[in-house]
Structures are given as structure tokens and as C-alpha cells.
mmCIF file of C-alpha atoms in Angstrom:
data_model
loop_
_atom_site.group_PDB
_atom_site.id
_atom_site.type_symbol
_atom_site.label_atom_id
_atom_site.label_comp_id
_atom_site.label_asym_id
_atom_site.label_seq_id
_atom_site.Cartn_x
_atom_site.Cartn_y
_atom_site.Cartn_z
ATOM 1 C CA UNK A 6 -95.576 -8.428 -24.784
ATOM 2 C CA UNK A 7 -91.768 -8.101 -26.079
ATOM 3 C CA UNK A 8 -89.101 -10.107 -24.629
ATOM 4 C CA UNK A 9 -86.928 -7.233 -23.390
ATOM 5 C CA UNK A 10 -90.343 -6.739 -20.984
ATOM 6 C CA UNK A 11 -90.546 -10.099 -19.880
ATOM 7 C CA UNK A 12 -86.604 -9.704 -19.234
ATOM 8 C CA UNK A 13 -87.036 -7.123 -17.350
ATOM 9 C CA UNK A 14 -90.247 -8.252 -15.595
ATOM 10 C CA UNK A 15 -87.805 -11.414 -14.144
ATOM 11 C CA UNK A 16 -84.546 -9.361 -13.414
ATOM 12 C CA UNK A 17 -84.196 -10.088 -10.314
ATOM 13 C CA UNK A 18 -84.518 -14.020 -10.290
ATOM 14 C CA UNK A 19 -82.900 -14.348 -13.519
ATOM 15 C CA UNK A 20 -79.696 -12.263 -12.143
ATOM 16 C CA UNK A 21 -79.870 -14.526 -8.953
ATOM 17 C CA UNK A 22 -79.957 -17.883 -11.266
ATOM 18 C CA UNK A 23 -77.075 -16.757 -13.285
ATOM 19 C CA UNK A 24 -75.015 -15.588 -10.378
ATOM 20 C CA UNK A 25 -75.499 -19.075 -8.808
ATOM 21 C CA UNK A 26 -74.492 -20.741 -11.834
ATOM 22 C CA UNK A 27 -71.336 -18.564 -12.367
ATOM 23 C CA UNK A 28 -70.717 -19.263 -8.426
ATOM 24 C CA UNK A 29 -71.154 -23.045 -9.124
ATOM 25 C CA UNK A 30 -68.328 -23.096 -11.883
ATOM 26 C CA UNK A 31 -65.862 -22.593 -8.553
ATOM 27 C CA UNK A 32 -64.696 -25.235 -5.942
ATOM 28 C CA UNK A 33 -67.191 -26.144 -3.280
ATOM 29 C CA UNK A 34 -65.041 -24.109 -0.664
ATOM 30 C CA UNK A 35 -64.322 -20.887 -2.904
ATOM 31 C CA UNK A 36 -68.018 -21.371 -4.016
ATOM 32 C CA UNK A 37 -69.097 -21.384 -0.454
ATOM 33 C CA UNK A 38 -67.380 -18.522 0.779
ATOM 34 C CA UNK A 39 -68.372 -16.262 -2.330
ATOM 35 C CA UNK A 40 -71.935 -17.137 -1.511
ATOM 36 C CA UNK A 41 -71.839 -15.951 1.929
ATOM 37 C CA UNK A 42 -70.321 -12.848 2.374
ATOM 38 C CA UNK A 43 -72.220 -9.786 0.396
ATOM 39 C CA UNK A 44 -69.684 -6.800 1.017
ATOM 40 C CA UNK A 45 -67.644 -5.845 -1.512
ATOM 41 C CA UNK A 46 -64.599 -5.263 1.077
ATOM 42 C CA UNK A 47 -64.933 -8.500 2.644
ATOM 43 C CA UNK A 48 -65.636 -10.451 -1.022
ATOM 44 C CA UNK A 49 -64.540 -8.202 -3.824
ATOM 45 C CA UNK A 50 -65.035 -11.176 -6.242
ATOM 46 C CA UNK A 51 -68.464 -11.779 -5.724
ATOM 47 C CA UNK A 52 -69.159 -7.895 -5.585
ATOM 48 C CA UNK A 53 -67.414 -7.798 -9.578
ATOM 49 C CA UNK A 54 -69.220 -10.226 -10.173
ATOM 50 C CA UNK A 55 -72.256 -9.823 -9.665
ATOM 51 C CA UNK A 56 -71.686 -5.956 -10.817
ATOM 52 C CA UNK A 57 -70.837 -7.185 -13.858
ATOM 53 C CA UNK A 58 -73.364 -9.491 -14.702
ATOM 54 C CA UNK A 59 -76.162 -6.468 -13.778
ATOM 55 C CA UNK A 60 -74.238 -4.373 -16.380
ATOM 56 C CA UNK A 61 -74.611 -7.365 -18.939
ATOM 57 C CA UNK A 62 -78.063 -7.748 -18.369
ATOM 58 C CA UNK A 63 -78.877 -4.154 -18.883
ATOM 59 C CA UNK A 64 -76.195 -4.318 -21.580
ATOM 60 C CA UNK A 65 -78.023 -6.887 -23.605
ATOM 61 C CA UNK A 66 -81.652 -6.260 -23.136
ATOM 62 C CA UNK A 67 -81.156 -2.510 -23.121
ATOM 63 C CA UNK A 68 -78.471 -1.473 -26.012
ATOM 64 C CA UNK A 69 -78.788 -2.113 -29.538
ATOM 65 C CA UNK A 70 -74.764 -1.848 -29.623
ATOM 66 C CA UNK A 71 -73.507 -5.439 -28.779
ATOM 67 C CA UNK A 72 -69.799 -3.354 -28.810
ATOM 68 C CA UNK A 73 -70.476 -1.541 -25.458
ATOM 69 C CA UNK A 74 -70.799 -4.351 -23.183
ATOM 70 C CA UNK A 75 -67.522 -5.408 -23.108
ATOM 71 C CA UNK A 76 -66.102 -3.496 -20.693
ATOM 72 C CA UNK A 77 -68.891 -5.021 -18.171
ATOM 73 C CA UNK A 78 -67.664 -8.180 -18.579
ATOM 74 C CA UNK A 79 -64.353 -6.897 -18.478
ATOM 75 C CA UNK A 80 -63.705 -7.277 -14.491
ATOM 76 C CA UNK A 81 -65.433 -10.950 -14.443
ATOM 77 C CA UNK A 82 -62.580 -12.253 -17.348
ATOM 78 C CA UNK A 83 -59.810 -10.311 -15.264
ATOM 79 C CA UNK A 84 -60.720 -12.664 -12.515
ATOM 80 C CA UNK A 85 -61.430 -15.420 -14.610
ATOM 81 C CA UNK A 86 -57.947 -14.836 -16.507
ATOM 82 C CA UNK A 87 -55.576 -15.343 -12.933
ATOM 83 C CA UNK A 88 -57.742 -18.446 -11.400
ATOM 84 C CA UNK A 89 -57.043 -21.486 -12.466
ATOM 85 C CA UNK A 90 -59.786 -21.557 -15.432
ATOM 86 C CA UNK A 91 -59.750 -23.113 -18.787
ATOM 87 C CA UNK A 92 -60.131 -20.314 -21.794
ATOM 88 C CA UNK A 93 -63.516 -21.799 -22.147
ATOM 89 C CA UNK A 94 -64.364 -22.030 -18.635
ATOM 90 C CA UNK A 95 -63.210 -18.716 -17.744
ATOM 91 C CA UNK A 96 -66.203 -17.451 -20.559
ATOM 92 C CA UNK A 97 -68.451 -20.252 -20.188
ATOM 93 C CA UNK A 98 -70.592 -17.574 -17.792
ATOM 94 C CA UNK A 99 -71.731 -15.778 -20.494
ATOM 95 C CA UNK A 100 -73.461 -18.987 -22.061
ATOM 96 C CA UNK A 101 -75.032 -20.031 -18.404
ATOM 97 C CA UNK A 102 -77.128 -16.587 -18.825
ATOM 98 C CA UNK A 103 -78.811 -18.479 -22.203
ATOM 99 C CA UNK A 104 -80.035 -21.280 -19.546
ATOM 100 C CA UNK A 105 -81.237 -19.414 -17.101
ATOM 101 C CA UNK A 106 -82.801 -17.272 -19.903
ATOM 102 C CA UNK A 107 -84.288 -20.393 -21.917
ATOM 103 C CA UNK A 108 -85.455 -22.177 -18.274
ATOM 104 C CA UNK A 109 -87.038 -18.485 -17.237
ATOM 105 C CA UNK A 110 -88.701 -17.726 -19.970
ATOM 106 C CA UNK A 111 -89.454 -20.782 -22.235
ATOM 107 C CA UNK A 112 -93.058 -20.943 -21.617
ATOM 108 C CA UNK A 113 -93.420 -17.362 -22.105
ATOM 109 C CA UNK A 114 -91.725 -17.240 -25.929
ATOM 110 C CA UNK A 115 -93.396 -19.774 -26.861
ATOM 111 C CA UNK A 116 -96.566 -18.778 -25.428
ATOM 112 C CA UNK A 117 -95.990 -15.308 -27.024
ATOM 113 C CA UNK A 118 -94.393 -16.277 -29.863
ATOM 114 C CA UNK A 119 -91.096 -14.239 -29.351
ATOM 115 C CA UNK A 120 -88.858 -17.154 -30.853
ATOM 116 C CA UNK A 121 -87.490 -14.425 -33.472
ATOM 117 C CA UNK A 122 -86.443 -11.941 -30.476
ATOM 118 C CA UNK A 123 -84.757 -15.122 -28.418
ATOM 119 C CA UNK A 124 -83.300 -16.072 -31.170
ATOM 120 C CA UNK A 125 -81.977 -12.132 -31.928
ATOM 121 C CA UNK A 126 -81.277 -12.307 -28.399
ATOM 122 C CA UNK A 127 -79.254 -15.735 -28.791
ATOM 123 C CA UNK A 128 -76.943 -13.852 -31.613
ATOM 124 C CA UNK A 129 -75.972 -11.040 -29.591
ATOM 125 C CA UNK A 130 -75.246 -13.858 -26.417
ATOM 126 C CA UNK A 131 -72.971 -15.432 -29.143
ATOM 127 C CA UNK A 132 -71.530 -12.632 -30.013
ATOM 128 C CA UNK A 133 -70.489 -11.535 -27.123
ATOM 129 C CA UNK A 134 -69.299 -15.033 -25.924
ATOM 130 C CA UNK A 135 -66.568 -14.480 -28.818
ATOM 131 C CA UNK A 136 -65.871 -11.028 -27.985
ATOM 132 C CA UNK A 137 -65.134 -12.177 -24.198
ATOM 133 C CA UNK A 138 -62.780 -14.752 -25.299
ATOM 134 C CA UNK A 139 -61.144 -11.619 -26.772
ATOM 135 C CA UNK A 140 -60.694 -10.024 -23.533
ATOM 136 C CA UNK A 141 -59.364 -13.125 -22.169
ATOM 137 C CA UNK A 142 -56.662 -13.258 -24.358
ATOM 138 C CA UNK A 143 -55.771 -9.864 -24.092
ATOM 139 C CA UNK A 144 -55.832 -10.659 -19.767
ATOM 140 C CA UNK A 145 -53.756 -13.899 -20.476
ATOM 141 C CA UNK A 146 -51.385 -12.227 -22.384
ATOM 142 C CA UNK A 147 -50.656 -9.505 -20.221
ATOM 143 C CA UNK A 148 -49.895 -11.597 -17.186
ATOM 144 C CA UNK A 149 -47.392 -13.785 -19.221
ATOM 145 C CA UNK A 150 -45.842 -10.673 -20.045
ATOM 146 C CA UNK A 151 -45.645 -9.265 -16.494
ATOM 147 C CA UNK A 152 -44.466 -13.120 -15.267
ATOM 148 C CA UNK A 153 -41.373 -12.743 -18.117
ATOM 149 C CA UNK A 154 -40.672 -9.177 -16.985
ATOM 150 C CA UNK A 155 -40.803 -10.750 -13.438
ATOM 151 C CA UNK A 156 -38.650 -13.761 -14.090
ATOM 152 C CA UNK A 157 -36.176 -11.571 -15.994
ATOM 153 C CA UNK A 158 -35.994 -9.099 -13.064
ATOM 154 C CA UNK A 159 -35.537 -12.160 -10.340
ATOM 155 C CA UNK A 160 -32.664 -13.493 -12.808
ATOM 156 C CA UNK A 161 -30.870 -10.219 -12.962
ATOM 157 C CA UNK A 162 -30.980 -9.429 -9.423
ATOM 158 C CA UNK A 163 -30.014 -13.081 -8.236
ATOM 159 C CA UNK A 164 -26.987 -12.737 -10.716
ATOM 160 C CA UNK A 165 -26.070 -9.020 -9.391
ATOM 161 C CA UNK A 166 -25.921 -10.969 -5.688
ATOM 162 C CA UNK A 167 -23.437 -13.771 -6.900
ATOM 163 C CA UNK A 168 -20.937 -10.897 -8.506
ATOM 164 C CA UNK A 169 -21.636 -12.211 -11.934
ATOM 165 C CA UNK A 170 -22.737 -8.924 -13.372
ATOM 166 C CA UNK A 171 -20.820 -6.018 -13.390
ATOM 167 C CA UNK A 172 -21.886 -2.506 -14.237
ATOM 168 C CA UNK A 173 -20.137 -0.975 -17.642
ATOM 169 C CA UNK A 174 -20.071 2.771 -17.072
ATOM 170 C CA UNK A 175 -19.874 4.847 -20.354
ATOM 171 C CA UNK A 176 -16.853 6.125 -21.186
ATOM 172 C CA UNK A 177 -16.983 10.199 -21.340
ATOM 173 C CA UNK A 178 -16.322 11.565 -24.957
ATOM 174 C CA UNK A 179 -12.412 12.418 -25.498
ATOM 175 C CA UNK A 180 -12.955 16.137 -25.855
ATOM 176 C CA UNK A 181 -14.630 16.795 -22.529
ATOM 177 C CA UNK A 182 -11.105 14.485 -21.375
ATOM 178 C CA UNK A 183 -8.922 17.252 -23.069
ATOM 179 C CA UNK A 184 -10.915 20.168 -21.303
ATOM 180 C CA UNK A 185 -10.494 18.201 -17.793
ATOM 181 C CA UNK A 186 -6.874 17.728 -18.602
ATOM 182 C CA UNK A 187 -6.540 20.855 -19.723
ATOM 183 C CA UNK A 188 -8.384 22.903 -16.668
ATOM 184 C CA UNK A 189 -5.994 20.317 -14.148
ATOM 185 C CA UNK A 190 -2.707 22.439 -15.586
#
């Protein structure tokens, strides 16, 4: 037996396992409600989340191409990237699925002797550990740049209010001047 079949074999409990340990990352009270409500109107986060971390799973065990997963983990960092997260706690979920793997499955690779395809499976975790702290950065970066735009916005319009700004309109070129003077005679 491969390890992509035992994977696959434990889907299920393994998603559950890392779900729970993503959910446990959050305070007791956001960690509470995200456990109990299943819809994805009523709890939108959970829904992404758990979404997401079915599309890594499949991603990993599935796809030779490390590159294409990604965008699965793409939502989680987004809301990762507004809480109130550490860089390395707002990726730290993609190293809780090598526990849940290790804890699931350690008997079995060893038993088997699939310590070469845990440990391929370990380099493409790692891998895409780094690439999420990519995404992160790219998320973190784009809200500082809204908050500027949003600060800079606030400061104009708070300065427009106290008559401190005044509008400069363009003056017109001098020849289209000489026609209007020219079409008032």
C-alpha cells in the first residue's frame, strides 16, 4: 500500500483533526462559535475554511504540481491576513496538517515502510508552508495599502470641511480667450 491510499483511506478523520486544530489556533469564544454553526451563510469562515483545507488535501496527495495549490489556501491566509494573527500564526495551519498526518498514520509508514513517501510528502508540506507565507505578504500588503489610501482620503475630506483646501481650476489656454473675446464683439 502507497501513502496517497492510506491518505485517502483516512480523509475524512484526518480533515476533521486538522480542521479542529486550525479552529483551536482562535479564541475560546471565536473558536466556539466557528465550531457550531455549519452553513456557510451563517459562518462563512468556517465554510473557507474548511473548503480550503479539502482543496489542500486533494491538492497535496493528488497533484504532482506543488504550484497549483496555492490558490486553495488562498481564502484561509485572506482571513488569516485581517485577524489579529502573527505572520507565523496566520500559516502555522499548514504545519498542523503534518501532525495530524504523522499521529494518523505513524504506525502505518512505519509498518509499510513508506518513510521515503512521508518524507516526499513532508517537502511538498514545506514547500508550501513558504509559498503561503508568500500569499500572506501579498494579503498584508494590500490592506496597508488600502488603510494609506483610506487615511489619505479621511485627511483630505476632513481638511475640505475646515475650508483649508481650495479647488485650483485650470486656467483655459489664451487662444480659446481670444475666440471668446472675439465672438462677445
Amino acid at each position: 500500500m502507497d501513502l496517497n491510499k492510506l491518505l485517502a483511506e483516512k480523509r475524512a478523520d484526518i480533515l476533521r483533526k486538522w480542521f479542529d486544530l486550525i479552529l483551536d489556533t482562535y479564541p475560546a469564544d471565536t473558536s466556539t462559535f466557528l465550531r457550531s454553526k455549519k452553513n456557510q451563510f451563517t459562518n462563512p469562515v468556517a465554510h473557507s475554511i474548511y473548503r480550503g483545507i479539502e482543496e489542500v488535501f486533494e491538492g497535496l496527495i493528488q497533484s504532482g504540481d506543488i504550484e497549483k495549490i496555492p490558490p486553495y489556501v488562498d481564502d484561509i491566509i485572506r482571513i488569516r491576513a485581517v485577524q489579529d494573527f502573527s505572520p507565523s500564526q496566520a500559516v502555522s495551519f499548514i504545519l498542523l496538517f503534518k501532525k495530524v498526518i504523522s499521529e494518523a498514520l505513524a504506525e502505518e509508514i512505519s509498518k509499510n515502510q513508506l518513510s521515503g513517501e512521508a518524507l516526499q510528502l513532508n517537502h511538498k508540506i514545506d514547500k508550501l508552508l513558504m509559498m503561503s507565507f508568500d500569499v500572506y505578504m501579498k494579503c498584508r500588503e494590500k490592506l496597508y495599502e488600502i488603510r494609506a489610501n483610506e487615511v489619505k482620503n479621511n485627511t483630505y475630506r476632513l481638511l475640505q470641511k475646515a475650508n483649508l483646501i481650495c479647488e485650483v481650476r485650470a486656467k483655459e489656454p489664451e487662444h480659446k480667450e481670444a475666440t471668446k473675446n472675439e465672438r462677445g464683439k
